[in-house]
Structures are given as C-alpha cells and as structure tokens.
Short mmCIF file of C-alpha atoms in Angstrom, two decimals:
data_model
loop_
_atom_site.label_atom_id
_atom_site.label_comp_id
_atom_site.label_asym_id
_atom_site.label_seq_id
_atom_site.Cartn_x
_atom_site.Cartn_y
_atom_site.Cartn_z
CA MET A 176 37.71 188.62 102.02
CA ALA A 177 36.43 191.47 104.15
CA PHE A 178 38.53 192.53 107.11
CA ILE A 179 37.04 193.04 110.53
CA GLY A 180 37.71 196.50 111.90
CA PHE A 181 37.23 196.66 115.66
CA GLY A 182 34.73 199.44 116.39
CA GLN A 183 34.84 200.66 112.80
CA LYS A 184 33.35 200.06 109.40
CA THR A 185 34.23 196.86 107.59
CA LEU A 186 37.38 197.18 105.50
CA ILE A 187 36.66 196.26 101.88
CA PRO A 188 39.73 195.20 99.88
CA GLY A 189 40.30 196.41 96.33
CA ALA A 190 39.53 192.96 94.91
CA ALA A 191 35.95 193.17 96.22
CA GLN A 192 35.27 196.48 94.44
CA PHE A 193 34.41 195.02 91.05
CA PRO A 194 32.84 198.16 89.50
CA ALA A 195 36.18 199.95 89.99
CA TYR A 196 38.18 197.58 87.76
CA LEU A 197 36.01 195.06 85.89
CA PRO A 198 35.09 197.47 83.04
CA ALA A 199 38.77 197.87 82.20
CA LEU A 200 39.13 194.08 81.83
CA LYS A 201 36.42 193.71 79.19
CA GLY A 202 37.88 192.13 76.06
CA LYS A 203 41.37 191.95 77.65
CA GLN A 204 43.71 189.01 78.19
CA VAL A 205 44.47 189.01 81.92
CA ALA A 206 47.24 187.59 84.11
CA LEU A 207 46.92 187.38 87.89
CA VAL A 208 49.60 187.63 90.57
CA VAL A 209 47.80 185.92 93.43
CA ASN A 210 48.05 183.34 96.20
CA HIS A 211 45.71 181.70 98.72
CA THR A 212 44.91 185.07 100.35
CA SER A 213 43.44 186.43 97.11
CA VAL A 214 39.80 185.79 97.96
CA VAL A 215 36.58 187.74 97.81
CA GLY A 216 34.18 186.40 100.41
CA LYS A 217 35.06 182.71 100.41
CA THR A 218 35.89 182.45 96.71
CA HIS A 219 39.30 182.83 95.13
CA LEU A 220 39.64 185.87 92.88
CA ALA A 221 40.64 183.64 89.92
CA ASP A 222 37.42 181.63 90.19
CA THR A 223 35.31 184.78 90.65
CA LEU A 224 36.78 186.54 87.61
CA LEU A 225 36.37 183.47 85.41
CA SER A 226 32.74 183.16 86.50
CA LEU A 227 32.23 186.80 85.50
CA GLY A 228 33.55 186.13 82.01
CA VAL A 229 36.99 187.70 82.45
CA SER A 230 39.59 186.12 80.14
CA VAL A 231 42.17 185.03 82.71
CA LYS A 232 45.07 183.41 80.86
CA LYS A 233 47.66 182.61 83.53
CA ILE A 234 48.50 182.87 87.21
CA PHE A 235 51.80 184.00 88.72
CA ALA A 236 52.43 182.71 92.26
CA PRO A 237 54.90 184.13 94.84
CA GLU A 238 56.90 182.42 97.62
CA HIS A 239 54.84 179.65 99.32
CA GLY A 240 53.00 179.02 96.05
CA PHE A 241 49.47 179.52 94.77
CA ARG A 242 47.93 177.58 97.66
CA GLY A 243 50.32 179.03 100.26
CA THR A 244 51.59 175.72 101.64
CA ALA A 245 55.26 175.61 100.55
CA ASP A 246 58.08 176.05 103.07
CA ALA A 247 59.84 179.40 103.19
CA GLY A 248 62.53 179.37 100.52
CA ALA A 249 61.28 176.13 98.97
CA HIS A 250 61.56 175.59 95.21
CA ILE A 251 58.14 175.72 93.56
CA ASP A 252 57.64 174.10 90.16
CA ASN A 253 55.47 175.58 87.43
CA GLU A 254 52.29 173.57 87.08
CA VAL A 255 48.61 173.76 86.12
CA ASP A 256 45.85 174.69 88.54
CA ARG A 257 43.62 171.61 88.74
CA LYS A 258 40.44 173.59 89.35
CA THR A 259 40.74 176.10 86.50
CA GLY A 260 43.23 174.46 84.14
CA LEU A 261 45.21 177.71 84.10
CA ALA A 262 48.99 177.73 83.82
CA LEU A 263 50.72 178.51 87.13
CA ILE A 264 54.08 180.27 86.89
CA SER A 265 56.22 180.48 90.03
CA LEU A 266 57.82 183.84 90.78
CA TYR A 267 60.33 182.41 93.20
CA GLY A 268 63.78 180.84 93.04
CA LYS A 269 65.61 181.68 89.82
CA HIS A 270 62.46 183.00 88.11
CA LYS A 271 61.48 185.95 90.30
CA LYS A 272 60.45 188.26 87.48
CA PRO A 273 57.97 187.63 84.62
CA THR A 274 59.72 187.39 81.27
CA LEU A 275 58.70 188.79 77.89
CA GLU A 276 57.51 185.30 77.01
CA ASP A 277 55.46 185.09 80.23
CA LEU A 278 53.68 188.34 79.36
CA GLN A 279 53.24 187.61 75.67
CA GLY A 280 49.62 188.30 74.70
CA ILE A 281 48.74 189.68 78.14
CA ASP A 282 46.92 193.03 78.12
CA VAL A 283 46.78 193.69 81.86
CA VAL A 284 48.16 192.21 85.08
CA LEU A 285 46.20 192.19 88.35
CA PHE A 286 48.13 191.92 91.63
CA ASP A 287 46.21 190.84 94.74
CA ILE A 288 48.17 189.46 97.71
CA GLN A 289 47.92 190.05 101.47
CA ASP A 290 51.13 191.56 102.88
CA VAL A 291 52.22 192.10 106.50
CA GLY A 292 54.16 195.36 106.21
CA ALA A 293 57.73 194.16 106.87
CA ARG A 294 60.45 194.83 104.29
CA PHE A 295 61.84 191.29 104.42
CA TYR A 296 58.45 189.67 103.73
CA THR A 297 59.07 188.69 100.12
CA TYR A 298 55.66 189.50 98.62
CA SER A 299 56.76 193.13 98.32
CA SER A 300 59.85 192.01 96.38
CA THR A 301 57.58 190.03 94.05
CA LEU A 302 55.57 193.23 93.58
CA HIS A 303 58.76 195.10 92.67
CA TYR A 304 59.73 192.58 89.99
CA VAL A 305 56.21 192.38 88.57
CA LEU A 306 56.08 196.18 88.40
CA GLU A 307 59.45 196.19 86.64
CA ALA A 308 58.41 193.52 84.13
CA CYS A 309 55.19 195.40 83.36
CA ALA A 310 57.14 198.63 82.85
CA GLU A 311 59.64 196.99 80.50
CA ASN A 312 56.98 195.20 78.47
CA LYS A 313 54.43 198.05 78.50
CA VAL A 314 51.74 195.99 80.22
CA PRO A 315 49.51 197.95 82.65
CA LEU A 316 49.48 196.76 86.27
CA THR A 317 46.51 197.09 88.61
CA VAL A 318 47.13 196.51 92.31
CA LEU A 319 44.01 195.41 94.18
CA ASP A 320 45.03 196.77 97.55
CA ARG A 321 44.66 195.12 100.95
CA PRO A 322 45.17 196.62 104.43
CA ASN A 323 48.50 196.42 106.23
CA PRO A 324 48.25 194.85 109.72
CA ASN A 325 51.51 196.58 110.66
CA GLY A 326 50.61 199.79 108.83
CA HIS A 327 50.13 201.92 111.95
CA TYR A 328 53.84 202.67 112.44
CA VAL A 329 57.21 203.05 110.72
CA ASP A 330 60.43 201.80 112.33
CA GLY A 331 63.82 200.17 111.88
CA PRO A 332 66.91 200.87 109.78
CA VAL A 333 66.47 201.95 106.15
CA LEU A 334 67.99 199.42 103.75
CA GLU A 335 71.39 200.32 102.30
CA LYS A 336 71.97 199.55 98.62
CA ALA A 337 74.82 197.13 99.40
CA GLN A 338 72.39 194.86 101.27
CA ALA A 339 69.72 194.67 98.56
CA SER A 340 68.38 191.14 98.02
CA PHE A 341 65.05 189.34 97.66
CA VAL A 342 64.45 189.93 101.39
CA GLY A 343 64.80 193.66 100.78
CA LEU A 344 65.11 195.40 97.42
CA ASN A 345 64.26 199.02 98.18
CA PRO A 346 65.61 201.73 100.54
CA ILE A 347 62.77 201.49 103.04
CA PRO A 348 62.73 200.67 106.79
CA VAL A 349 62.07 197.23 108.26
CA VAL A 350 58.51 198.37 109.05
CA HIS A 351 57.61 200.60 106.10
CA GLY A 352 54.06 201.61 107.00
CA CYS A 353 52.65 201.16 103.48
CA THR A 354 50.09 198.93 101.87
CA LEU A 355 51.35 197.16 98.75
CA GLY A 356 49.39 199.67 96.68
CA GLU A 357 51.20 202.57 98.32
CA LEU A 358 54.51 200.76 98.04
CA ALA A 359 53.94 200.20 94.31
CA ARG A 360 53.32 203.94 93.92
CA MET A 361 56.55 204.65 95.83
CA ILE A 362 58.69 202.18 93.86
CA ASN A 363 57.34 203.56 90.58
CA GLY A 364 57.48 207.21 91.63
CA GLU A 365 60.96 207.15 93.15
CA GLY A 366 62.53 205.53 90.09
CA TRP A 367 63.62 202.36 91.92
CA LEU A 368 62.89 200.06 88.98
CA ALA A 369 65.78 199.03 86.73
CA ASN A 370 66.84 201.87 84.43
CA SER A 371 64.33 204.10 86.27
CA ALA A 372 61.54 202.55 84.22
CA LYS A 373 57.95 203.62 84.93
CA ALA A 374 54.98 201.27 84.83
CA SER A 375 51.42 202.15 83.92
CA LEU A 376 50.06 201.65 87.44
CA ASN A 377 46.54 201.71 88.85
CA VAL A 378 45.70 201.04 92.50
CA ILE A 379 42.21 200.13 93.73
CA PRO A 380 42.27 201.29 97.38
CA VAL A 381 40.81 199.54 100.41
CA GLU A 382 37.49 201.11 101.37
CA ASN A 383 37.14 202.42 104.97
CA TYR A 384 40.83 201.82 105.78
CA THR A 385 43.22 204.24 107.49
CA HIS A 386 46.71 203.54 108.80
CA ALA A 387 45.25 203.71 112.30
CA SER A 388 42.76 200.91 111.53
CA PRO A 389 43.23 197.72 113.56
CA VAL A 390 43.38 194.88 111.02
CA HIS A 391 42.48 191.24 111.59
CA VAL A 392 43.87 189.02 108.84
CA ALA A 393 41.43 186.13 108.50
CA ILE A 394 43.63 183.96 106.24
CA ALA A 395 47.21 183.19 107.33
CA PRO A 396 49.38 184.99 104.73
CA SER A 397 52.04 182.23 104.89
CA PRO A 398 52.45 178.91 106.74
CA ASN A 399 54.50 180.35 109.60
CA LEU A 400 52.40 183.46 110.22
CA PRO A 401 49.23 181.74 111.48
CA ASN A 402 47.54 184.62 113.32
CA ASP A 403 47.55 188.32 114.23
CA GLN A 404 50.01 187.77 117.11
CA SER A 405 52.64 186.20 114.86
CA ILE A 406 52.17 189.00 112.31
CA ALA A 407 52.68 191.65 115.00
CA LEU A 408 55.85 189.95 116.32
CA TYR A 409 57.26 189.11 112.88
CA PRO A 410 59.21 192.37 112.31
CA SER A 411 61.07 191.95 115.60
CA LEU A 412 61.64 188.19 115.52
CA CYS A 413 62.56 187.66 111.86
CA LEU A 414 66.05 189.05 112.51
CA PHE A 415 66.76 185.87 114.51
CA GLU A 416 66.78 183.98 111.19
CA GLY A 417 70.46 184.91 110.90
CA THR A 418 71.29 183.47 114.33
CA ASN A 419 71.14 180.16 116.19
CA VAL A 420 67.83 181.09 117.82
CA SER A 421 64.47 179.50 116.97
CA ILE A 422 61.42 181.67 116.52
CA GLY A 423 59.01 178.74 116.59
CA ARG A 424 59.19 177.24 113.12
CA GLY A 425 58.31 173.59 113.67
CA THR A 426 55.92 174.37 116.53
CA ASP A 427 52.30 175.53 116.72
CA LEU A 428 53.46 178.95 117.96
CA GLN A 429 55.42 180.15 114.94
CA PHE A 430 56.84 183.67 115.45
CA GLN A 431 55.31 183.68 118.93
CA VAL A 432 58.03 181.85 120.86
CA VAL A 433 61.75 182.49 120.88
CA GLY A 434 64.47 180.24 122.28
CA THR A 435 67.85 178.63 121.82
CA ASN A 436 69.50 175.34 122.81
CA ILE A 437 71.50 176.94 125.63
CA ALA A 438 69.95 175.71 128.89
CA GLY A 439 68.85 178.17 131.56
CA ILE A 440 67.63 181.00 129.33
CA GLY A 441 64.10 182.25 129.95
CA ASP A 442 61.12 180.52 131.54
CA TYR A 443 59.69 178.49 128.64
CA THR A 444 60.84 175.47 126.65
CA PHE A 445 59.82 174.03 123.28
CA THR A 446 61.17 171.56 120.74
CA PRO A 447 60.90 172.27 116.99
CA VAL A 448 59.86 169.26 114.90
CA PRO A 449 59.05 168.88 111.18
CA LYS A 450 55.63 170.33 110.36
CA PRO A 451 53.92 171.44 107.14
CA GLY A 452 55.51 174.74 106.14
CA ALA A 453 58.64 173.94 108.18
CA MET A 454 59.82 170.43 107.34
CA ASP A 455 63.41 171.15 108.40
CA PRO A 456 63.09 173.82 111.11
CA PRO A 457 66.10 175.45 112.80
CA LEU A 458 67.18 173.51 115.93
CA LYS A 459 65.05 170.56 114.83
CA ASP A 460 64.44 168.04 117.63
CA GLN A 461 66.48 170.15 120.09
CA LYS A 462 65.03 171.47 123.34
CA CYS A 463 64.95 175.27 123.21
CA TYR A 464 64.95 177.59 126.20
CA GLY A 465 63.39 181.03 126.01
CA TYR A 466 60.04 182.79 126.13
CA ASN A 467 56.43 182.43 125.03
CA LEU A 468 55.26 185.78 123.62
CA SER A 469 51.89 184.58 122.40
CA THR A 470 49.86 186.42 125.04
CA LEU A 471 51.48 189.85 124.75
CA PRO A 472 49.20 192.70 123.57
CA ALA A 473 49.77 192.51 119.81
CA ARG A 474 48.70 196.04 118.90
CA ASN A 475 51.33 197.64 121.15
CA LEU A 476 54.31 195.41 120.37
CA GLY A 477 55.96 197.58 117.71
CA PHE A 478 59.45 196.84 116.41
CA SER A 479 61.75 195.93 119.29
CA LEU A 480 65.40 194.98 119.62
CA LYS A 481 65.07 193.84 123.25
CA TYR A 482 64.67 190.15 122.36
CA LEU A 483 67.68 190.22 120.05
CA LEU A 484 69.89 192.06 122.54
CA TYR A 485 68.80 189.78 125.39
CA PHE A 486 69.63 186.53 123.57
CA TYR A 487 72.87 187.94 122.24
CA THR A 488 74.01 188.79 125.78
CA LYS A 489 72.74 185.57 127.39
CA SER A 490 74.33 183.35 124.75
CA GLY A 491 77.85 184.52 125.62
CA LEU A 492 78.86 183.69 122.05
CA GLY A 493 79.93 187.15 120.96
CA GLU A 494 79.99 187.58 117.20
CA LYS A 495 79.52 183.81 116.74
CA PHE A 496 75.92 184.40 117.84
CA PHE A 497 75.34 185.47 114.22
CA THR A 498 75.53 182.09 112.50
CA SER A 499 74.85 183.74 109.13
CA PRO A 500 76.19 187.31 109.38
CA SER A 501 75.57 188.10 105.72
CA PHE A 502 71.94 186.97 105.88
CA PHE A 503 71.39 188.85 109.14
CA ASP A 504 72.72 191.99 107.44
CA LYS A 505 70.39 191.50 104.49
CA LEU A 506 67.42 191.15 106.86
CA ALA A 507 68.49 194.24 108.80
CA GLY A 508 69.28 196.09 105.57
CA THR A 509 72.64 197.16 107.00
CA ASP A 510 75.72 195.66 108.64
CA GLN A 511 75.67 198.46 111.22
CA LEU A 512 73.05 196.80 113.43
CA ARG A 513 75.12 193.63 113.84
CA LEU A 514 78.30 195.60 114.44
CA ALA A 515 76.57 197.83 116.99
CA ILE A 516 75.30 194.80 118.91
CA ILE A 517 78.78 193.27 118.95
CA ALA A 518 80.17 196.61 120.17
CA GLY A 519 77.77 196.57 123.13
CA LYS A 520 75.64 199.54 122.04
CA THR A 521 72.31 200.05 123.81
CA GLU A 522 68.96 199.91 122.04
CA LYS A 523 68.67 203.68 122.39
CA ASP A 524 72.10 204.21 120.80
CA ILE A 525 71.17 201.91 117.94
CA ARG A 526 67.81 203.58 117.40
CA ASP A 527 69.38 207.02 117.41
CA SER A 528 71.74 205.90 114.63
CA TRP A 529 68.93 205.06 112.22
CA GLU A 530 66.63 207.98 113.07
CA PRO A 531 67.99 210.39 110.40
CA GLY A 532 67.17 207.85 107.70
CA LEU A 533 63.68 207.37 109.15
CA VAL A 534 63.05 211.12 109.17
CA GLN A 535 63.85 211.31 105.44
CA TYR A 536 61.80 208.23 104.67
CA ARG A 537 58.71 209.45 106.53
CA LYS A 538 58.82 212.71 104.61
CA MET A 539 59.11 210.92 101.26
CA ARG A 540 56.40 208.40 102.23
CA GLN A 541 53.83 211.19 102.54
CA ASN A 542 53.92 211.63 98.75
CA TYR A 543 52.56 208.12 98.13
CA LEU A 544 50.01 207.54 100.87
CA LEU A 545 46.49 206.61 99.84
CA TYR A 546 45.29 206.43 103.43
CA ARG A 547 45.92 208.64 106.47
#
C-alpha cells in the first residue's frame, strides 16, 4: 500500500522496499506479525512473500485479528488462514507475547502493521511484546515501517509505571509522535523490555516520509477507525471509554461523534446499535445527545481535553462521570488527569502539569527518530 502525500512525493512503506530486506530472508524460516493493513499494492504481504519463494511458516495476528474484523477486546481463536494454509496465532487476550514454542524453528520475524500514533492503540503494545520475545529467544526482528498519521505532534501526559497495561506499556505520552519503527528503536534502546533485554532489531524506513507529511491511510486500521477524521480525533476521544459517554461505536461515525444519554447536551443526536466491530456498543439502543465532529479540519485537531471537560461539567455527575476510573487512568497513563478534572482544574492548568514530562520525552525521542 502506497500512501498519498498531498503535494509531496508518494510515501513508500518499508514492506514495499523488497530489495532492502528480501536478501536477508533467503533460506530463512520466517514468521510474520501482520493484519489486514499489511499490504503492498493490493496484495497482502503474506501472499506476496510466498509468491516470491520466501519460507513463511506462521502468522501472528494482533487485536482485531488477521482480517481486522473482530470487536475491540474480543477473544480471537488461533486458526489456519484458508488462503495460505498457514497457522494463525493470536497475540491478544491471555497470549499477548510469542512463546519459545511459537518461535521454535523461526529464523527471523517481520512486523508490518499500520499504527495511528496513540499510546493506547494496542498495536504498539503487541510490538513491545514481540520485541521482547525476539530478544529473549535470540530471533532477529525486522520492522517494515509505515507512516504515522498523527506523527506531526507530541502531546498528553507521559504514562506512569503504576498505570502500565496493554493500553499503555511504556513511559510515553498519549500522542508519542513516532512510527512503530522509531518506537521499536526507543523501546529497545531505553531498556524497557523485561530484564532490560535487547533485541536484534532492523527497521526498513518509509521512503519520502517526514513527521510533517500529511498521511492518508487508505485501509481502516481497525473496525472503529474508518477514516482519516476518526484517526485524527481518536487520541482525544478514546479517553471517553472510561466514562458513560459514547464516541460513536455502533454508528457509521465511529470516533467522529460524541454524546451521552443525558438530554439537552449539544446539538446532535445519535443512537448506537450493534454493528460489525461493535456488536455490544456503549449506550446501545439509547438516544445520545452531543456533537458531530466529522466535518472539523482533521489536520489541526491535535489532542484536546475540551470535549472531556465539557461533558464532565454538563453531566453534573461529579466523580461518578468516570464509570470505570481505573480504566480511565490506564488510558490517561496517570490518575492525576481524572483527579484534576474532579478538582475543577482548567485545561491550561492540566496541560502545565504534564509539560515537564513532555520536555524530557521530546529530548529523549530525538535519539530514535528516523524521520525529521
């Protein structure tokens, strides 16, 4: 898949640069960490590599599965890919990290998945665990990099160790400003793997990409991020997952509308219903009142707390607004955001509180950037 750069050269993902990594696969037993976004042109990377004579032995699939259709958080069974006959191993649920048995006989692992640049998007956590498994089992990992549609800025609180979970494993901000290739270099270089292990890591960079490049993602990276607008709003709206506010799961405007079942809020209404990728959406079959954000200028949205602060105030629920405080804290990477909102702090006050951590992070990030 080539990415369209507006007014710039076409962005060529690492997976499409075969001369840069195919020679190293000759005579090797290969495992892939891929999903439905792992395409070159219109052909899946697995099919392309097999057609080129690469000995692909198994496929590891992240959240949403190999075909990208499973609900967020849904259990995915191990199975066999009907087209290739290859074993599919889910890296979700209780089996987030490849085992010694999974990697038995594998000489190299290729990782090729489209990310969206938010810490709580779980593909980066899958990358962390794959990197760790490769380090522990001395299997080289090659990341076939893809551009980050939210890679033009860095923002939000840096995750505190106490809040580490699958929706945030590393001490990075909500919007980390890295491609997965750069993030792999950071995780490896900063010693964030278990026991400070180091993997043998190779990254094939995206050609013609810079962090200022506008990025159009042609294939929806997951069922509830259907377009560029949802991807741009995702960092700001995902925090609502720990509240009684819908962000459009169960509609055709996922992560582009926001509303709750309290009448009189906003100027837009919608009703979540079961849909593929959201069969049991929050506030299912309830009329929600709020706003349609689908026409806002995506490139300039950034990471904002205004929606969260607005709904918190309008709800009148106080701390009960946070229906899952612990999950909200894991998404935020800190309990201080929730406590600051309850205390009535302004967005400026809250932003000022996390700025020192961002200053340190930005400085450290410079050591791992492949693109400027």
